[in-house]
Structure formats: structure tokens, C-alpha cells
Short mmCIF file of C-alpha atoms in Angstrom, two decimals:
data_model
loop_
_atom_site.label_atom_id
_atom_site.label_comp_id
_atom_site.label_asym_id
_atom_site.label_seq_id
_atom_site.Cartn_x
_atom_site.Cartn_y
_atom_site.Cartn_z
CA GLY A 30 -0.09 -0.06 -0.16
CA GLN A 31 0.81 3.75 -0.20
CA SER A 32 -0.54 4.92 3.36
CA LEU A 33 1.42 7.30 5.74
CA GLU A 34 1.07 7.77 9.45
CA GLN A 35 1.27 11.07 10.90
CA PRO A 36 -0.70 12.76 14.06
CA SER A 37 -3.67 14.62 13.04
CA GLU A 38 -3.19 17.64 15.33
CA VAL A 39 -0.33 19.05 17.21
CA THR A 40 -0.11 22.38 19.29
CA ALA A 41 2.69 24.48 20.82
CA VAL A 42 3.59 27.82 21.66
CA GLU A 43 5.59 30.53 20.09
CA GLY A 44 9.05 29.93 20.51
CA ALA A 45 8.97 26.30 21.28
CA ILE A 46 10.28 23.32 18.95
CA VAL A 47 7.91 20.59 17.78
CA GLN A 48 8.53 17.29 15.83
CA ILE A 49 5.74 15.87 13.62
CA ASN A 50 6.57 12.08 13.06
CA CYS A 51 5.69 10.34 9.89
CA THR A 52 5.94 6.37 9.29
CA TYR A 53 5.41 5.01 6.01
CA GLN A 54 5.22 1.83 3.72
CA THR A 55 8.43 0.89 1.61
CA SER A 56 7.27 -0.53 -1.70
CA GLY A 57 8.55 1.67 -4.49
CA PHE A 58 10.18 4.24 -1.99
CA TYR A 59 11.62 7.45 -3.58
CA GLY A 60 12.41 9.63 -0.51
CA LEU A 61 10.15 11.60 2.02
CA SER A 62 9.16 15.04 1.46
CA TRP A 63 7.57 17.54 3.51
CA TYR A 64 4.87 20.15 2.69
CA GLN A 65 3.26 22.93 4.29
CA GLN A 66 -0.29 24.18 3.68
CA HIS A 67 -2.08 26.90 4.77
CA ASP A 68 -5.73 27.37 5.23
CA GLY A 69 -6.95 28.22 1.98
CA GLY A 70 -3.37 27.88 0.39
CA ALA A 71 -1.58 25.67 -1.85
CA PRO A 72 1.17 23.05 -0.56
CA THR A 73 4.52 24.38 -0.57
CA PHE A 74 7.53 22.39 -0.48
CA LEU A 75 9.71 22.54 2.79
CA SER A 76 12.26 19.58 2.77
CA TYR A 77 13.03 16.17 1.33
CA ASN A 78 15.09 13.36 2.45
CA ALA A 79 16.50 10.49 0.14
CA LEU A 80 19.05 9.15 2.36
CA ASP A 81 19.13 8.56 6.22
CA GLY A 82 19.94 11.49 8.35
CA LEU A 83 19.16 15.25 8.95
CA GLU A 84 18.67 17.67 6.39
CA GLU A 85 18.70 21.21 7.86
CA THR A 86 16.70 24.25 5.99
CA GLY A 87 16.48 27.40 8.51
CA ARG A 88 14.31 26.62 11.49
CA PHE A 89 12.98 23.49 9.96
CA SER A 90 14.80 20.15 9.69
CA SER A 91 13.79 16.76 8.44
CA PHE A 92 15.15 13.55 9.27
CA LEU A 93 14.96 9.81 7.64
CA SER A 94 15.78 6.67 8.71
CA ARG A 95 14.79 3.92 5.89
CA SER A 96 15.29 0.93 7.80
CA ASP A 97 12.44 2.14 10.46
CA SER A 98 10.43 3.44 7.54
CA TYR A 99 10.34 6.80 9.53
CA GLY A 100 10.73 10.47 9.47
CA TYR A 101 10.05 13.55 11.28
CA LEU A 102 9.86 16.92 10.81
CA LEU A 103 11.30 19.40 13.19
CA LEU A 104 10.57 23.14 13.49
CA GLN A 105 12.23 25.19 16.16
CA GLU A 106 11.63 28.58 17.33
CA LEU A 107 8.17 28.51 16.18
CA GLN A 108 6.10 31.51 15.13
CA MET A 109 2.70 32.40 14.91
CA LYS A 110 3.00 32.13 11.25
CA ASP A 111 4.00 28.42 11.27
CA SER A 112 0.07 27.65 12.01
CA ALA A 113 -0.79 25.35 9.12
CA SER A 114 -1.02 21.87 7.81
CA TYR A 115 1.94 19.80 7.47
CA PHE A 116 1.89 16.83 5.24
CA CYS A 117 4.77 14.25 4.73
CA ALA A 118 4.82 12.68 1.15
CA ARG A 119 6.37 9.59 -0.33
CA GLY A 120 7.66 9.57 -3.43
CA SER A 121 7.18 6.65 -5.88
CA THR A 122 7.73 5.59 -9.48
CA LEU A 123 7.20 8.26 -12.12
CA GLY A 124 7.23 11.15 -9.98
CA ARG A 125 4.18 9.80 -7.71
CA LEU A 126 3.56 11.75 -4.66
CA TYR A 127 1.59 9.83 -2.06
CA PHE A 128 0.63 12.05 1.06
CA GLY A 129 -0.05 11.52 4.47
CA ARG A 130 -3.33 13.06 5.84
CA GLY A 131 -1.69 16.10 7.41
CA THR A 132 -0.91 17.01 10.83
CA GLN A 133 -2.64 20.40 11.83
CA LEU A 134 -0.01 22.68 14.01
CA THR A 135 -1.46 25.23 15.98
CA VAL A 136 0.82 27.64 17.65
CA TRP A 137 -0.30 29.57 20.42
CA PRO A 138 1.04 33.02 21.51
CA ASP B 32 5.86 35.87 -11.34
CA THR B 33 3.37 33.27 -11.17
CA ALA B 34 4.96 30.02 -11.21
CA VAL B 35 1.92 27.81 -11.38
CA SER B 36 -1.46 29.09 -12.44
CA GLN B 37 -4.97 27.75 -12.32
CA THR B 38 -8.43 28.89 -13.62
CA PRO B 39 -11.01 29.08 -12.19
CA LYS B 40 -10.27 29.36 -8.53
CA TYR B 41 -13.64 28.76 -7.99
CA LEU B 42 -16.27 26.78 -9.78
CA VAL B 43 -19.83 25.76 -8.75
CA THR B 44 -22.02 24.24 -10.88
CA GLN B 45 -24.96 21.77 -10.83
CA MET B 46 -24.96 17.79 -10.95
CA GLY B 47 -24.56 16.34 -14.43
CA ASN B 48 -22.54 19.61 -16.08
CA ASP B 49 -19.22 19.24 -17.81
CA LYS B 50 -16.58 21.72 -16.66
CA SER B 51 -12.94 22.37 -17.45
CA ILE B 52 -10.10 23.39 -15.19
CA LYS B 53 -6.95 25.08 -16.82
CA CYS B 54 -3.23 24.92 -15.50
CA GLU B 55 -0.23 26.74 -17.14
CA GLN B 56 3.15 26.63 -15.51
CA ASN B 57 6.24 29.18 -16.63
CA LEU B 58 8.95 27.21 -15.04
CA GLY B 59 9.80 25.28 -17.76
CA HIS B 60 9.03 21.77 -16.09
CA ASP B 61 8.45 18.43 -18.34
CA THR B 62 5.98 17.14 -15.97
CA MET B 63 2.55 18.19 -14.39
CA TYR B 64 0.20 16.71 -12.11
CA TRP B 65 -3.35 16.75 -11.21
CA TYR B 66 -4.15 16.42 -7.32
CA LYS B 67 -7.39 16.16 -5.71
CA GLN B 68 -7.70 17.24 -1.83
CA ASP B 69 -10.87 16.28 -0.23
CA SER B 70 -12.80 18.11 2.69
CA LYS B 71 -10.67 16.35 5.23
CA LYS B 72 -7.61 17.65 3.42
CA PHE B 73 -6.58 14.12 2.10
CA LEU B 74 -4.51 15.05 -1.18
CA LYS B 75 -4.39 12.06 -3.85
CA ILE B 76 -2.60 12.47 -7.06
CA MET B 77 -5.18 11.93 -10.12
CA PHE B 78 -2.63 12.16 -13.32
CA SER B 79 0.76 12.94 -14.39
CA TYR B 80 1.78 13.97 -17.87
CA ASN B 81 5.50 14.36 -18.85
CA ASN B 82 6.16 16.12 -22.17
CA LYS B 83 2.30 15.80 -23.16
CA GLU B 84 2.45 12.42 -22.61
CA LEU B 85 -0.02 10.50 -19.83
CA ILE B 86 2.27 8.66 -17.40
CA ILE B 87 0.09 8.43 -14.55
CA ASN B 88 -3.50 7.73 -14.37
CA GLU B 89 -4.39 6.71 -10.54
CA THR B 90 -7.48 4.74 -11.30
CA VAL B 91 -9.58 8.14 -11.72
CA PRO B 92 -12.97 7.53 -13.37
CA ASN B 93 -13.06 8.03 -17.25
CA ARG B 94 -15.41 11.41 -16.48
CA PHE B 95 -11.97 12.83 -15.78
CA SER B 96 -10.16 13.40 -18.92
CA PRO B 97 -6.66 15.48 -18.82
CA LYS B 98 -5.31 17.43 -21.88
CA SER B 99 -2.04 18.49 -22.40
CA PRO B 100 -1.72 20.85 -25.52
CA ASP B 101 1.58 21.70 -24.63
CA LYS B 102 4.26 20.92 -21.84
CA ALA B 103 3.16 24.16 -20.14
CA HIS B 104 -0.41 23.67 -19.93
CA LEU B 105 -2.59 20.69 -18.43
CA ASN B 106 -6.16 21.11 -18.44
CA LEU B 107 -8.90 18.47 -16.85
CA HIS B 108 -12.08 18.11 -18.10
CA ILE B 109 -14.97 16.80 -15.96
CA ASN B 110 -18.23 15.42 -17.56
CA SER B 111 -21.09 14.33 -15.86
CA LEU B 112 -20.36 15.74 -12.66
CA GLU B 113 -21.52 14.32 -9.24
CA LEU B 114 -21.76 15.34 -5.35
CA GLY B 115 -18.34 13.41 -4.47
CA ASP B 116 -16.19 15.67 -7.08
CA SER B 117 -16.67 18.37 -4.89
CA ALA B 118 -13.20 19.20 -3.97
CA VAL B 119 -10.24 21.52 -4.19
CA TYR B 120 -8.41 20.31 -7.72
CA PHE B 121 -4.62 21.49 -7.41
CA CYS B 122 -2.19 21.23 -10.53
CA ALA B 123 1.37 20.84 -9.77
CA SER B 124 4.69 20.55 -11.85
CA SER B 125 8.18 19.42 -11.45
CA SER B 126 11.49 19.29 -13.46
CA ASP B 127 11.79 15.60 -13.60
CA ARG B 128 9.44 12.49 -13.25
CA ALA B 129 11.80 10.57 -10.85
CA GLY B 130 9.80 11.10 -7.64
CA THR B 131 12.46 13.08 -6.15
CA ASP B 132 12.19 16.45 -7.20
CA THR B 133 10.31 19.37 -5.54
CA GLN B 134 6.80 19.85 -6.78
CA TYR B 135 5.36 23.30 -7.27
CA PHE B 136 1.43 23.40 -6.89
CA GLY B 137 -0.82 26.18 -8.06
CA PRO B 138 -3.12 28.08 -5.81
CA GLY B 139 -6.02 25.41 -6.57
CA THR B 140 -9.51 25.47 -7.99
CA ARG B 141 -12.29 24.94 -5.08
CA LEU B 142 -15.19 23.01 -6.87
CA THR B 143 -18.62 22.74 -5.72
CA VAL B 144 -21.14 20.57 -7.07
CA LEU B 145 -24.62 21.16 -6.26
#
């Protein structure tokens, strides 16, 4: 199957660190991506991991462990504007992206 | 400046009608996609075209017919609209079809079928 599992909701306060986990099924795996989507907006790319380890892009980092079929997105120094849905997505053959159901992050002041 | 654009942004129509959504990208990408996002925010790939050639049809009903007149455009025509077709439809593009490259999404078309 193509399913990915991630928590449906996470809440945190401004300035905090939050980790959003994602587990996936491994058939035809081409890497794990993360996308952010604000209400009413389009998904926008945040990060991609093809190999094990940590990728850092500013306040956001993403980690992948292929042996555990697991990844996470780490958001540091949270800001109000980070309130959005975050999707992990598994790359597959021919450019397919299979998305998880999204994690709604709410950042409180 | 717009990378991936879609028209219309909103579409409200009656069951049984036929409608089209248009998408254009100015990124020079070879691959374009259609995704459907339902009311629970589940985002599912429908089709992919690479250089005007259909490469993915993710078991979508044949009431949905994509067309790519050139590699910068991918349109979606829907016949005999049903209530369950109500969703947000996103077009996206990427520079390759290997599943490793960033996909750039358009702003979405919110389709409401009454």
C-alpha cells in the first residue's frame, strides 16, 4: 500500500520546538518530502530526504531512517505564522507523491 | 511572476454538468500533475503528464479527462459532475518524473457540485 501515518494535530507555543513524525510503507520508496499548507492555500515544499540523516533548512529540519520506515519534521523557534497543516509525502515511481493525511499545527502566543 | 496558475479559482455548478479547469506553468518543467484534495484535506494524485504524454492515471473515473496541449499546459475536463467531485483540485509541476524533485503547486480550484 501507499499509506503514511502522521498525527492529526499538534499544538505548541511560540518559541517552542515541535516534531511531527511520519511512518510509511516501503514499496517503491523514492524518498520522503514535507509540504506546508496554510488554510486556503497551496501545498508548498519544505524539505526532502532521500538518504538517512538530517537535512536542515533554516528553522526547519527533516530526518529520515529508511531502516525504520520513519521520518520527522522538526520545527524550531515556532512562530504564529507556522500554524498550518504539514504533510509528509512518499515519492514513488514516475514522480508519484503519496501524501499522508496531514498534521494540523496550532501555535499559541 | 506566477509559477503555476490555475483558472478558475472557484467553480460552482450543478450535478450532471461538464466543466473544465486550466493550468499553466512558466517554470519550464517537463512534468505536470493533477491532485484532488477532499474536505478532510486528503491530497491524492490523479494524473501526471510528462512532455504532453500521460504517464500516470491513478484509477480515476473516465469522466475525468486530462489534456496537455503542450508541456506548459495541463487541463482537466470533468463530464457528468457528481456530488462526490466537490473538492479542491491542485495542479503541480516538477522538472523530472523520478519522484525525487520538488513539486510546485498551483493555487487550487475549489469545485462545488450542487
